[in-house]
Coordinates of C-alpha atoms and ligand atoms in Angstrom, one line a residue:
Chain A
X1 CA -21.7 19.2 -28.9
X2 CA -22.5 17.1 -31.9
X3 CA -26.0 15.7 -32.0
X4 CA -26.3 12.1 -30.8
X5 CA -26.4 9.4 -33.3
X6 CA -30.1 8.7 -33.5
X7 CA -29.7 5.2 -34.8
X8 CA -28.1 4.3 -31.5
X9 CA -30.7 6.0 -29.4
X10 CA -33.3 3.8 -27.8
X11 CA -36.9 4.5 -28.2
X12 CA -37.2 6.8 -25.2
X13 CA -36.1 10.2 -26.4
X14 CA -36.9 13.8 -26.2
X15 CA -39.3 13.9 -29.2
X16 CA -41.2 10.8 -28.4
X17 CA -45.0 11.2 -28.7
X18 CA -47.0 9.7 -25.9
X19 CA -50.4 8.2 -25.6
X20 CA -52.6 10.8 -24.0
X21 CA -54.1 8.7 -21.3
X22 CA -51.1 6.9 -19.9
X23 CA -48.2 8.3 -18.0
X24 CA -45.1 8.3 -20.1
X25 CA -43.8 4.8 -19.5
X26 CA -40.3 3.9 -20.3
X27 CA -40.4 1.5 -23.1
X28 CA -38.3 -1.6 -23.1
X29 CA -35.1 0.3 -23.9
X30 CA -33.3 -2.9 -23.4
X31 CA -34.2 -3.9 -26.9
X32 CA -31.9 -1.3 -28.2
X33 CA -29.0 -2.8 -26.3
X34 CA -25.8 -1.1 -25.3
X35 CA -24.1 0.8 -28.0
X36 CA -20.8 -0.9 -29.0
X37 CA -17.8 0.6 -27.4
X38 CA -16.1 1.3 -30.6
X39 CA -18.7 4.1 -31.3
X40 CA -17.2 7.6 -31.0
X41 CA -17.5 8.7 -27.4
X42 CA -19.4 11.9 -28.2
X43 CA -21.9 9.9 -30.2
X44 CA -23.0 8.0 -27.1
X45 CA -25.6 9.3 -24.7
X46 CA -24.3 10.7 -21.4
X47 CA -26.0 8.0 -19.5
X48 CA -27.6 4.9 -20.7
X49 CA -28.9 2.1 -18.5
X50 CA -30.5 -1.2 -19.3
X51 CA -32.5 -3.0 -16.7
X52 CA -30.2 -1.7 -13.9
X53 CA -30.8 -3.5 -10.7
X54 CA -29.6 -3.1 -7.1
X55 CA -30.6 -4.8 -4.0
X56 CA -29.4 -4.5 -0.4
X57 CA -30.3 -7.7 1.3
X58 CA -34.1 -7.8 1.1
X59 CA -34.5 -4.2 0.0
X60 CA -34.7 -3.6 -3.7
X61 CA -33.3 -0.1 -4.2
X62 CA -33.3 0.0 -8.0
X63 CA -35.6 -2.2 -10.0
X64 CA -34.8 -2.8 -13.7
X65 CA -34.2 0.8 -14.5
X66 CA -33.8 1.6 -18.1
X67 CA -33.2 5.2 -19.2
X68 CA -31.2 7.4 -21.4
X69 CA -29.8 10.9 -20.7
X70 CA -28.7 12.7 -23.9
X71 CA -25.6 14.8 -24.1
X72 CA -26.0 18.4 -23.2
X73 CA -29.3 18.1 -21.5
X74 CA -30.2 19.0 -17.9
X75 CA -31.9 15.8 -16.7
X76 CA -33.9 15.8 -13.5
X77 CA -34.1 12.6 -11.5
X78 CA -37.1 13.2 -9.5
X79 CA -38.5 11.1 -6.7
X80 CA -39.6 10.9 -3.1
X81 CA -37.2 10.0 -0.3
X82 CA -36.0 6.5 -0.5
X83 CA -36.9 6.2 -4.2
X84 CA -33.4 5.0 -5.1
X85 CA -32.0 8.2 -6.6
X86 CA -28.8 8.2 -4.6
X87 CA -28.3 4.5 -5.2
X88 CA -28.6 5.0 -9.0
X89 CA -26.0 7.8 -8.9
X90 CA -23.6 5.7 -6.9
X91 CA -24.0 2.9 -9.4
X92 CA -23.4 5.3 -12.3
X93 CA -20.2 6.5 -10.6
X94 CA -18.9 3.1 -9.9
X95 CA -19.1 3.6 -6.1
X96 CA -21.3 0.6 -5.7
X97 CA -21.8 -2.4 -7.9
X98 CA -25.1 -3.2 -9.6
X99 CA -26.8 -6.5 -8.8
X100 CA -27.9 -6.8 -12.4
X101 CA -28.3 -5.0 -15.6
X102 CA -25.9 -2.8 -17.5
X103 CA -25.1 0.8 -18.0
X104 CA -22.8 3.1 -19.9
X105 CA -21.7 6.5 -18.7
X106 CA -20.3 8.8 -21.4
X107 CA -20.0 5.7 -23.5
X108 CA -17.8 3.8 -21.1
X109 CA -18.7 0.9 -18.7
X110 CA -19.4 1.7 -15.1
X111 CA -16.4 2.5 -12.9
X112 CA -14.1 3.3 -15.9
X113 CA -11.2 5.3 -14.5
X114 CA -10.5 7.6 -17.4
X115 CA -14.2 8.5 -17.8
X116 CA -14.1 9.9 -14.2
X117 CA -11.9 12.7 -15.4
X118 CA -14.9 14.0 -17.3
X119 CA -17.4 13.6 -14.4
X120 CA -18.0 16.1 -11.7
X121 CA -19.9 14.7 -8.7
X122 CA -21.5 16.4 -5.7
X123 CA -22.5 13.6 -3.3
X124 CA -25.6 13.9 -1.2
X125 CA -23.9 13.2 2.2
X126 CA -20.3 14.2 2.3
X127 CA -17.6 16.2 4.0
X128 CA -14.3 17.6 2.9
X129 CA -11.0 17.1 4.8
X130 CA -11.8 19.4 7.8
X131 CA -8.2 20.4 8.3
X132 CA -7.6 21.7 4.8
X133 CA -8.6 25.1 3.6
X134 CA -11.1 25.5 0.8
X135 CA -8.4 26.5 -1.6
X136 CA -6.3 23.4 -0.6
X137 CA -9.3 21.1 -1.2
X138 CA -9.7 22.5 -4.7
X139 CA -6.0 22.1 -5.3
X140 CA -6.1 18.5 -4.1
X141 CA -8.9 17.8 -6.6
X142 CA -7.0 19.5 -9.4
X143 CA -4.1 17.2 -8.6
X144 CA -6.3 14.1 -8.5
X145 CA -7.8 15.2 -11.8
X146 CA -4.3 15.6 -13.3
X147 CA -4.8 19.3 -14.1
X148 CA -1.6 21.1 -15.1
X149 CA 0.0 22.6 -12.0
X150 CA 0.1 26.1 -13.6
X151 CA -3.7 26.0 -13.8
X152 CA -4.4 25.2 -10.2
X153 CA -4.4 28.8 -8.9
X154 CA -6.8 30.0 -11.5
X155 CA -9.0 26.9 -11.3
X156 CA -9.3 27.5 -7.5
X157 CA -10.1 31.2 -7.9
X158 CA -12.7 30.5 -10.6
X159 CA -14.4 27.7 -8.7
X160 CA -14.4 29.6 -5.4
X161 CA -15.8 32.7 -7.2
X162 CA -18.5 30.7 -8.9
X163 CA -19.8 29.4 -5.7
X164 CA -19.3 32.6 -3.7
X165 CA -16.6 31.4 -1.4
X166 CA -13.7 33.5 -2.4
X167 CA -13.5 35.4 0.8
X168 CA -13.4 32.2 2.8
X169 CA -10.9 30.6 0.5
X170 CA -8.2 30.3 3.1
X171 CA -10.3 29.2 6.0
X172 CA -10.3 25.6 7.1
X173 CA -13.2 23.6 5.8
X174 CA -13.9 22.3 9.3
X175 CA -15.1 25.7 10.2
X176 CA -17.6 25.8 7.3
X177 CA -21.4 25.5 7.7
X178 CA -23.2 22.6 5.9
X179 CA -24.3 25.0 3.3
X180 CA -20.8 26.4 2.7
X181 CA -19.5 22.8 2.4
X182 CA -22.2 22.2 -0.2
X183 CA -21.1 25.3 -2.1
X184 CA -17.5 24.1 -2.0
X185 CA -18.7 20.7 -3.2
X186 CA -20.4 22.3 -6.1
X187 CA -17.2 24.2 -6.9
X188 CA -15.2 21.0 -6.8
X189 CA -17.7 19.2 -9.1
X190 CA -17.3 21.9 -11.7
X191 CA -13.5 21.6 -11.9
X192 CA -11.9 20.8 -15.2
X193 CA -15.1 21.5 -17.3
X194 CA -16.6 18.0 -16.9
X195 CA -18.8 16.7 -19.7
X196 CA -21.2 15.3 -17.1
X197 CA -22.0 16.9 -13.8
X198 CA -23.9 14.7 -11.3
X199 CA -25.5 16.7 -8.5
X200 CA -27.2 14.7 -5.7
X201 CA -29.6 17.0 -3.9
X202 CA -27.3 20.0 -4.4
X203 CA -29.5 22.5 -2.6
X204 CA -30.5 20.5 0.5
X205 CA -28.5 22.8 2.8
X206 CA -28.7 26.0 0.9
X207 CA -30.5 29.2 1.6
X208 CA -32.7 30.8 -1.1
X209 CA -29.8 32.8 -2.4
X210 CA -27.8 29.6 -2.7
X211 CA -30.6 27.8 -4.5
X212 CA -30.8 30.6 -6.9
X213 CA -27.1 30.5 -7.5
X214 CA -27.3 26.7 -8.1
X215 CA -29.9 27.3 -10.8
X216 CA -27.7 29.9 -12.4
X217 CA -24.7 27.5 -12.3
X218 CA -26.8 24.7 -13.9
X219 CA -28.0 27.0 -16.7
X220 CA -24.4 28.0 -17.3
X221 CA -23.4 24.4 -17.5
X222 CA -26.0 23.8 -20.1
X223 CA -24.8 26.8 -22.1
X224 CA -21.4 25.4 -22.0
X225 CA -22.6 22.0 -23.3
X226 CA -22.2 19.9 -20.2
X227 CA -24.8 17.3 -19.3
X228 CA -26.3 17.7 -15.8
X229 CA -27.8 14.9 -13.9
X230 CA -29.8 16.4 -11.1
X231 CA -31.1 14.3 -8.3
X232 CA -33.8 16.1 -6.4
X233 CA -37.0 15.7 -4.5
X234 CA -37.7 19.4 -5.0
X235 CA -40.2 19.8 -7.8
X236 CA -39.7 23.5 -8.0
X237 CA -36.0 22.9 -8.6
X238 CA -36.7 20.5 -11.5
X239 CA -39.3 22.9 -12.9
X240 CA -36.8 25.7 -13.1
X241 CA -33.9 24.1 -14.8
X242 CA -34.6 20.7 -16.2
X243 CA -35.0 19.9 -19.9
X244 CA -36.3 16.5 -19.1
X245 CA -37.1 14.5 -16.0
X246 CA -37.6 11.0 -15.0
X247 CA -39.9 10.4 -12.1
X248 CA -38.6 7.5 -10.0
X249 CA -40.4 5.6 -7.3
X250 CA -39.5 2.4 -5.5
X251 CA -36.5 2.0 -7.7
X252 CA -38.3 2.2 -11.1
X253 CA -38.9 5.1 -13.4
X254 CA -42.6 5.6 -13.7
X255 CA -42.5 8.4 -16.2
X256 CA -39.9 10.2 -18.3
X257 CA -40.1 13.2 -20.7
X258 CA -40.0 16.9 -20.7
X259 CA -42.0 18.7 -18.1
X260 CA -44.3 19.8 -20.8
X261 CA -44.9 16.2 -21.9
X262 CA -45.5 15.1 -18.3
X263 CA -48.0 17.8 -17.6
X264 CA -49.1 18.9 -21.1
X265 CA -51.7 16.3 -21.9
X266 CA -53.3 16.7 -18.6
X267 CA -53.9 20.4 -18.9
X268 CA -57.2 22.1 -18.9
X269 CA -58.7 25.3 -20.2
X270 CA -61.2 27.6 -18.6
X271 CA -63.5 29.5 -21.0
X272 CA -65.9 32.3 -20.7
X273 CA -68.1 32.5 -23.8
X274 CA -71.2 34.6 -24.4
X275 CA -73.7 34.7 -27.2
X276 CA -74.3 31.0 -27.7
X277 CA -77.3 28.9 -26.8
X278 CA -77.7 26.5 -23.8
X279 CA -75.5 23.5 -23.9
X280 CA -73.6 25.0 -26.8
X281 CA -70.5 22.8 -26.0
X282 CA -72.3 19.5 -26.5
X283 CA -71.1 19.3 -30.1
X284 CA -67.5 19.9 -29.2
X285 CA -66.7 16.7 -27.3
X286 CA -63.8 16.0 -29.6
X287 CA -61.7 18.7 -27.8
X288 CA -62.0 17.1 -24.4
X289 CA -64.4 16.6 -21.5
X290 CA -66.6 19.6 -20.7
X291 CA -68.3 20.8 -17.5
X292 CA -69.5 24.0 -16.0
X293 CA -68.3 25.9 -12.9
X294 CA -70.5 29.0 -12.4
X295 CA -70.1 31.2 -15.4
X296 CA -66.9 29.3 -16.5
X297 CA -66.9 26.4 -18.9
X298 CA -64.0 24.0 -18.3
X299 CA -62.5 21.6 -20.8
X300 CA -60.5 18.8 -19.2
X301 CA -57.6 16.9 -20.8
X302 CA -57.3 19.1 -23.8
X303 CA -54.2 19.0 -25.9
X304 CA -52.7 22.5 -25.5
X305 CA -52.0 22.7 -29.2
X306 CA -55.7 22.5 -30.0
X307 CA -56.7 25.4 -27.8
X308 CA -56.4 27.8 -30.8
X309 CA -58.6 25.5 -32.9
X310 CA -61.2 25.4 -30.1
X311 CA -61.3 29.2 -29.9
X312 CA -61.6 29.4 -33.7
X313 CA -64.5 27.0 -33.6
X314 CA -66.3 29.0 -30.9
X315 CA -65.9 32.2 -32.9
X316 CA -67.1 30.4 -36.1
X317 CA -70.3 29.3 -34.1
X318 CA -70.9 33.0 -33.3
X319 CA -69.7 33.0 -29.7
X320 CA -68.0 35.9 -28.0
X321 CA -65.0 34.6 -26.3
X322 CA -64.3 36.7 -23.2
X323 CA -61.6 34.7 -21.5
X324 CA -59.4 31.7 -22.3
X325 CA -57.4 30.6 -19.3
X326 CA -55.1 27.6 -19.9
X327 CA -54.5 25.8 -16.6
X328 CA -51.7 23.4 -16.3
X329 CA -51.9 20.9 -13.6
X330 CA -49.3 21.7 -11.0
X331 CA -46.2 19.6 -11.1
X332 CA -46.9 18.6 -7.5
X333 CA -50.4 17.4 -8.3
X334 CA -49.1 15.5 -11.3
X335 CA -46.3 14.0 -9.2
X336 CA -48.6 12.8 -6.5
X337 CA -51.0 11.5 -9.2
X338 CA -48.1 9.5 -10.8
X339 CA -47.0 8.1 -7.5
X340 CA -50.6 7.1 -6.5
X341 CA -51.3 5.5 -9.8
X342 CA -48.9 2.6 -8.9
Chain B
X1 CA 2.2 6.4 -8.7
X2 CA 1.6 10.1 -8.6
X3 CA -1.9 9.5 -7.2
X4 CA -0.4 7.4 -4.4
X5 CA 2.0 10.3 -3.6
X6 CA -0.9 12.8 -3.6
X7 CA -2.7 10.7 -1.0
X8 CA 0.5 10.1 1.1
X9 CA 1.1 13.8 1.0
X10 CA -2.4 14.6 2.1
X11 CA -2.2 12.0 4.9
X12 CA 1.0 13.6 6.3
X13 CA -0.4 17.1 6.0
X14 CA -3.5 16.1 8.0
X15 CA -1.4 14.3 10.6
X16 CA 0.7 17.5 11.1
X17 CA -2.3 19.7 11.3
X18 CA -3.9 17.3 13.8
X19 CA -1.0 18.1 16.0
X20 CA -0.1 14.4 15.9
X21 CA 3.6 15.2 15.3
X22 CA 3.6 17.8 18.1
X23 CA 2.2 15.3 20.5
X24 CA 4.7 12.6 19.5
X25 CA 7.5 15.1 19.8
X26 CA 6.4 16.1 23.3
X27 CA 6.2 12.4 24.5
X28 CA 9.6 11.7 23.0
X29 CA 11.3 14.5 24.7
X30 CA 9.8 13.5 28.1
X31 CA 10.7 9.8 27.9
X32 CA 14.2 10.4 26.4
X33 CA 14.8 13.0 29.1
X34 CA 13.7 10.6 31.9
X35 CA 15.8 7.8 30.5
X36 CA 18.9 10.1 30.3
X37 CA 18.6 10.7 34.0
X38 CA 18.1 6.9 34.6
X39 CA 21.1 5.9 32.5
X40 CA 23.3 8.5 34.2
X41 CA 22.4 7.1 37.6
X42 CA 22.9 3.6 36.4
X43 CA 26.3 4.1 34.8
X44 CA 27.7 6.1 37.7
X45 CA 26.3 3.9 40.5
X46 CA 29.0 3.3 43.2
X47 CA 27.6 -0.2 44.1
X48 CA 28.3 -1.6 40.6
X49 CA 31.7 -2.7 39.3
X50 CA 32.5 -1.5 35.8
X51 CA 31.9 -5.0 34.5
X52 CA 28.4 -5.1 36.0
X53 CA 27.7 -1.7 34.7
X54 CA 28.7 -2.7 31.2
X55 CA 26.0 -5.3 31.3
X56 CA 23.4 -3.3 33.2
X57 CA 23.3 -0.4 30.7
X58 CA 22.5 -2.5 27.7
X59 CA 19.9 -4.5 29.7
X60 CA 18.3 -1.3 30.8
X61 CA 18.4 0.0 27.2
X62 CA 16.6 -3.2 26.1
X63 CA 13.9 -2.6 28.7
X64 CA 13.6 1.0 27.7
X65 CA 13.2 0.1 24.0
X66 CA 10.7 -2.6 24.9
X67 CA 8.6 0.2 26.4
X68 CA 9.2 2.3 23.4
X69 CA 8.3 -0.5 21.0
X70 CA 5.0 -0.7 22.8
X71 CA 4.4 3.0 22.4
X72 CA 5.3 2.7 18.7
X73 CA 2.9 -0.2 18.2
X74 CA 0.2 1.7 20.0
X75 CA 0.8 4.8 17.9
X76 CA 0.8 2.8 14.7
X77 CA -2.5 1.2 15.6
X78 CA -4.0 4.5 16.7
X79 CA -3.1 6.4 13.6
X80 CA -4.1 3.6 11.1
X81 CA -7.3 2.3 12.6
X82 CA -9.5 5.4 11.9
X83 CA -7.9 6.3 8.6
X84 CA -10.4 4.5 6.3
X85 CA -13.4 3.8 8.5
X86 CA -13.8 7.3 9.8
X87 CA -13.5 8.8 6.3
X88 CA -16.2 6.4 5.0
X89 CA -18.5 7.4 7.9
X90 CA -18.0 11.1 7.5
X91 CA -18.2 11.0 3.7
X92 CA -14.7 12.4 3.1
X93 CA -13.8 9.3 1.1
X94 CA -16.8 9.8 -1.2
X95 CA -15.3 13.0 -2.5
X96 CA -12.0 11.3 -3.4
X97 CA -13.1 7.9 -4.8
X98 CA -15.2 9.5 -7.6
X99 CA -12.0 11.0 -9.0
X100 CA -9.8 9.2 -11.5
X101 CA -8.0 7.3 -8.8
X102 CA -8.1 3.6 -7.9
X103 CA -9.0 2.7 -4.4
X104 CA -5.8 0.7 -4.3
X105 CA -4.0 3.9 -4.8
X106 CA -5.9 5.6 -2.0
X107 CA -5.0 2.7 0.3
X108 CA -1.4 2.5 -0.6
X109 CA -1.1 6.3 -0.4
X110 CA -2.5 6.3 3.1
X111 CA -0.2 3.4 4.0
X112 CA 2.8 5.2 2.6
X113 CA 2.0 8.4 4.4
X114 CA 1.5 6.7 7.8
X115 CA 4.6 4.6 7.3
X116 CA 6.7 7.7 6.6
X117 CA 5.4 9.2 9.8
X118 CA 6.1 6.1 11.7
X119 CA 9.6 5.8 10.3
X120 CA 10.3 9.4 11.2
X121 CA 9.1 8.8 14.7
X122 CA 11.1 5.6 15.2
X123 CA 14.2 7.1 13.7
X124 CA 13.9 10.2 15.8
X125 CA 13.5 8.4 19.1
X126 CA 16.2 5.8 18.4
X127 CA 18.7 8.4 17.3
X128 CA 18.0 10.6 20.4
X129 CA 18.1 7.7 22.8
X130 CA 21.3 6.1 21.5
X131 CA 22.9 9.5 21.5
X132 CA 21.9 10.1 25.1
X133 CA 23.0 6.7 26.2
X134 CA 26.3 7.1 24.5
X135 CA 26.7 10.5 26.1
X136 CA 26.1 9.4 29.7
X137 CA 27.6 5.9 29.6
X138 CA 29.7 5.6 26.5
X139 CA 27.7 2.5 25.4
X140 CA 26.9 2.0 21.7
X141 CA 24.7 -0.9 20.5
X142 CA 26.4 -3.2 18.0
X143 CA 24.1 -2.1 15.2
X144 CA 22.0 0.9 16.2
X145 CA 20.7 1.3 12.6
X146 CA 19.3 -2.2 12.4
X147 CA 17.6 -1.8 15.8
X148 CA 15.8 1.2 14.5
X149 CA 14.8 -0.7 11.3
X150 CA 13.4 -3.6 13.2
X151 CA 11.5 -1.4 15.7
X152 CA 10.0 0.4 12.7
X153 CA 9.2 -2.8 10.9
X154 CA 7.4 -4.0 14.0
X155 CA 5.3 -0.9 14.1
X156 CA 4.7 -1.1 10.3
X157 CA 3.2 -4.6 10.7
X158 CA 0.7 -3.3 13.2
X159 CA 0.0 -0.3 11.1
X160 CA -0.8 -2.5 8.1
X161 CA -3.0 -4.8 10.2
X162 CA -5.0 -1.8 11.6
X163 CA -5.3 -0.3 8.2
X164 CA -6.7 -3.5 6.8
X165 CA -9.2 -3.8 9.6
X166 CA -10.1 -0.2 9.2
X167 CA -11.5 -0.9 5.7
X168 CA -14.3 -2.9 7.3
X169 CA -14.7 -2.1 11.0
X170 CA -15.0 1.1 13.0
X171 CA -11.9 2.9 14.3
X172 CA -12.1 1.9 17.9
X173 CA -12.7 -1.8 17.2
X174 CA -9.8 -1.8 14.7
X175 CA -7.5 -0.1 17.2
X176 CA -8.4 -2.5 20.0
X177 CA -7.9 -5.6 17.8
X178 CA -4.6 -4.2 16.6
X179 CA -3.3 -3.6 20.1
X180 CA -4.7 -6.9 21.5
X181 CA -3.0 -8.8 18.6
X182 CA 0.3 -7.1 19.5
X183 CA -0.1 -8.1 23.2
X184 CA -1.0 -11.6 22.2
X185 CA 2.0 -11.9 19.9
X186 CA 4.3 -10.7 22.6
X187 CA 2.8 -13.2 25.1
X188 CA 3.1 -16.0 22.7
X189 CA 6.8 -15.0 22.3
X190 CA 7.3 -15.2 26.1
X191 CA 5.5 -18.6 26.3
X192 CA 7.8 -19.8 23.5
X193 CA 10.9 -18.6 25.4
X194 CA 9.7 -20.4 28.5
X195 CA 9.1 -23.5 26.4
X196 CA 12.6 -23.4 25.1
X197 CA 14.1 -22.8 28.5
X198 CA 12.2 -25.5 30.2
X199 CA 12.2 -27.7 27.2
X200 CA 8.4 -28.1 26.9
X201 CA 7.6 -28.8 23.3
X202 CA 4.0 -27.6 23.5
X203 CA 4.9 -24.2 24.8
X204 CA 7.7 -23.9 22.2
X205 CA 5.1 -24.5 19.5
X206 CA 2.9 -21.7 20.9
X207 CA 5.8 -19.4 20.5
X208 CA 6.6 -20.5 17.0
X209 CA 3.1 -20.3 15.8
X210 CA 2.7 -16.9 17.4
X211 CA 5.8 -15.6 15.6
X212 CA 4.5 -17.0 12.4
X213 CA 0.9 -15.6 12.7
X214 CA 2.0 -12.1 13.8
X215 CA 5.7 -11.5 13.4
X216 CA 5.9 -8.5 15.7
X217 CA 7.6 -10.4 18.5
X218 CA 10.0 -12.0 16.1
X219 CA 11.0 -8.5 14.9
X220 CA 11.3 -7.3 18.4
X221 CA 13.7 -10.1 19.1
X222 CA 15.7 -9.1 16.0
X223 CA 15.9 -5.6 17.5
X224 CA 17.1 -7.0 20.8
X225 CA 19.8 -9.0 19.1
X226 CA 21.3 -5.9 17.6
X227 CA 21.2 -4.2 21.0
X228 CA 23.2 -6.9 22.8
X229 CA 26.9 -6.3 23.2
X230 CA 29.0 -9.5 23.2
X231 CA 29.6 -9.1 26.9
X232 CA 25.9 -9.6 27.5
X233 CA 25.8 -12.7 25.3
X234 CA 28.8 -14.2 27.0
X235 CA 27.3 -13.6 30.4
X236 CA 23.9 -15.0 29.4
X237 CA 25.3 -18.3 28.3
X238 CA 27.7 -18.5 31.2
X239 CA 24.8 -18.2 33.7
X240 CA 22.8 -20.7 31.7
X241 CA 19.5 -18.7 32.1
X242 CA 17.8 -19.8 28.9
X243 CA 14.3 -18.4 29.4
X244 CA 14.8 -14.7 29.4
X245 CA 12.2 -13.0 27.2
X246 CA 14.5 -10.0 26.9
X247 CA 17.3 -12.0 25.3
X248 CA 17.7 -12.9 21.7
X249 CA 19.6 -16.1 20.8
X250 CA 20.6 -15.1 17.3
X251 CA 19.9 -12.9 14.4
X252 CA 16.7 -13.4 12.5
X253 CA 17.0 -15.9 9.7
X254 CA 16.6 -14.9 6.1
X255 CA 13.6 -17.3 5.8
X256 CA 11.9 -15.5 8.6
X257 CA 12.5 -12.1 7.2
X258 CA 11.2 -13.3 3.9
X259 CA 8.1 -14.5 5.7
X260 CA 7.7 -11.1 7.3
X261 CA 7.8 -9.5 3.9
X262 CA 5.2 -12.0 2.6
X263 CA 3.0 -11.3 5.7
X264 CA 3.2 -7.6 5.0
X265 CA 2.3 -8.1 1.3
X266 CA -0.6 -10.5 2.1
X267 CA -2.1 -8.0 4.6
X268 CA -1.7 -5.1 2.2
X269 CA -3.4 -7.2 -0.5
X270 CA -6.2 -8.0 1.9
X271 CA -6.6 -4.4 2.7
X272 CA -6.7 -3.3 -0.9
X273 CA -9.1 -6.0 -1.9
X274 CA -11.4 -5.3 1.0
X275 CA -11.5 -1.6 0.1
X276 CA -12.0 -2.2 -3.6
X277 CA -15.0 -4.5 -2.8
X278 CA -16.6 -2.3 -0.3
X279 CA -19.8 -0.5 -1.2
X280 CA -19.5 3.2 -0.5
Ligands
ADP401 N1 -26.1 0.8 1.8 C1 -27.4 0.5 1.9 N2 -27.7 -0.6 2.6 C2 -29.0 -0.9 2.7 N3 -30.0 -0.3 2.1 C3 -29.7 0.8 1.4 C4 -28.4 1.3 1.3 N4 -28.4 2.4 0.5 C5 -29.7 2.6 0.2 N5 -30.5 1.7 0.8 C6 -32.0 1.6 0.6 O1 -32.3 1.8 -0.8 C7 -33.4 2.6 -0.9 C8 -33.1 3.8 -1.8 O2 -32.3 4.7 -1.1 P1 -31.7 6.0 -1.7 O3 -31.1 5.6 -3.1 O4 -30.8 6.6 -0.8 O5 -33.0 6.9 -1.9 P2 -33.1 8.4 -2.4 O6 -31.7 9.0 -2.6 O7 -34.0 8.4 -3.5 O8 -33.7 9.1 -1.2 C9 -33.9 3.0 0.5 O9 -34.9 2.1 0.9 C10 -32.6 2.8 1.3 O10 -33.0 2.4 2.6
MG402 MG1 -30.8 10.5 -1.9

């Protein structure tokens, strides 16, 4: 995958530095505008939305959402129930029309038919034709995708193997459990090596083994260069596989960035230092806020990159550093904090 | 086009697996068998002269096919009305629409698949029934093929109506509306026939408007026309009974057939537009 054309990329990106005290707000990406269609398809981001808006009657499901998902990254779309995740995905796939705003998926406008050939989609709530067998479902999708007929058998075997359904390949889907249907859905979403795979709560019906398998599948997709758009309310899932996440609540992204960026500047360090006088830390305020907990000294809000400097400084002052325990705020705590900040 | 065929193929496969064909086949064998017995009694009845019997057999055949046209219409409505709405509710459609396929192609594919099933059913029953009637009584309708075509067309109209409704309203509601429309269309036809016979302009208008709004009854009368031997027509006019709903005065006009095609096209267009615009 060639690197995205940075001139076209809006301000929000992977490497953006963020003010330490504010959650990573989405800047007005709208300023960058939508890349012209003439630009080479691979140069465009996988997903780019500008002020995307969707209302159902009086409910505003998506509120001026602007975001960019780069090619090749695993992007977590994280939010509580009813945040608007599914609605956004449906808009991106052209299953539902936006009430306002614009978006490009793989460089094409929403609902573009040819682009769908390069998108694999696992819906949140779905069923396959109950009277077809798993193998027949896959062949149907091969046909709809326009895969060459000679490839169908191998495609089906590969997909069924990947999701662990090979033994049940010739059973009717109507006899499958919800989790097995979800596995099959995942297999179908992977057909034809799509450039973008959109997974809406892919593990909602899966057992722990299934969840583990899904993580493996997502990692393989990344290795292969596919972009993954993962909708989830499971923080753990995002933590395991995502390069970058957007936290969405009430239809708006309230933070985006890598997990490190989201958590990093809110980390703290626990120190045990001997051999220094009372209130020895009072001169070290520039590293963060200090306080004591029993024999531990705790520095809040320290930039993780400066921990080494801090230790060096303590040693220089003549202290004996017995323990340095970096403590990242848990994603859950950070998540709740972000949601309550609004 | 290939996507339409994919969906048509899928629709037929599902119907076969749903044992729909088996059920239709069973019903067909039963009703054709019963009618064979009836026609045999009728054509060999001692109380009828051969002239009377020559008229009684085609009249009975018209009544039989009237019943069959009702079964056909009901079946068409029953198979079409859940085809979109149930798939939206269950989420089956969601897995298909995200593929490189237009919703128009999905709808036309379903229509094609269901129409093929309906045509097969209509052709099967007509062929069997005509063969049986010929075998027991020697009667052959003037144009058996066209009878089959018009009966199928009647079912196809209802199929299209139910399919269009199915893009917006739940299966049961769509089915009920389809069947009720069919009944109302037939009733309007009867009222129109009465109006013609009794020369009451208002009633005649009801019939005309009915045949225009839902052409099923008009097509049914076309089928009747091609079932009537000349002996029946001669007798009908000789007796001067002009308000018989099971009699057709003449072949359908080209203008009317053109309107039927337009009607079909408009309804398919409505169905396609409705599905294209629907949020999934
Ligand atoms: N078809 C619809 N009609 C009305 N409201 C809807 C519809 N779809 C979603 N919503 C509303 O939009 C909001 C976001 O829903 P959704 O995108 O499903 O959330 P999530 O997937 O994040 O749990 C919810 O308040 C939901 O009730
Ligand atoms: Mg959802």
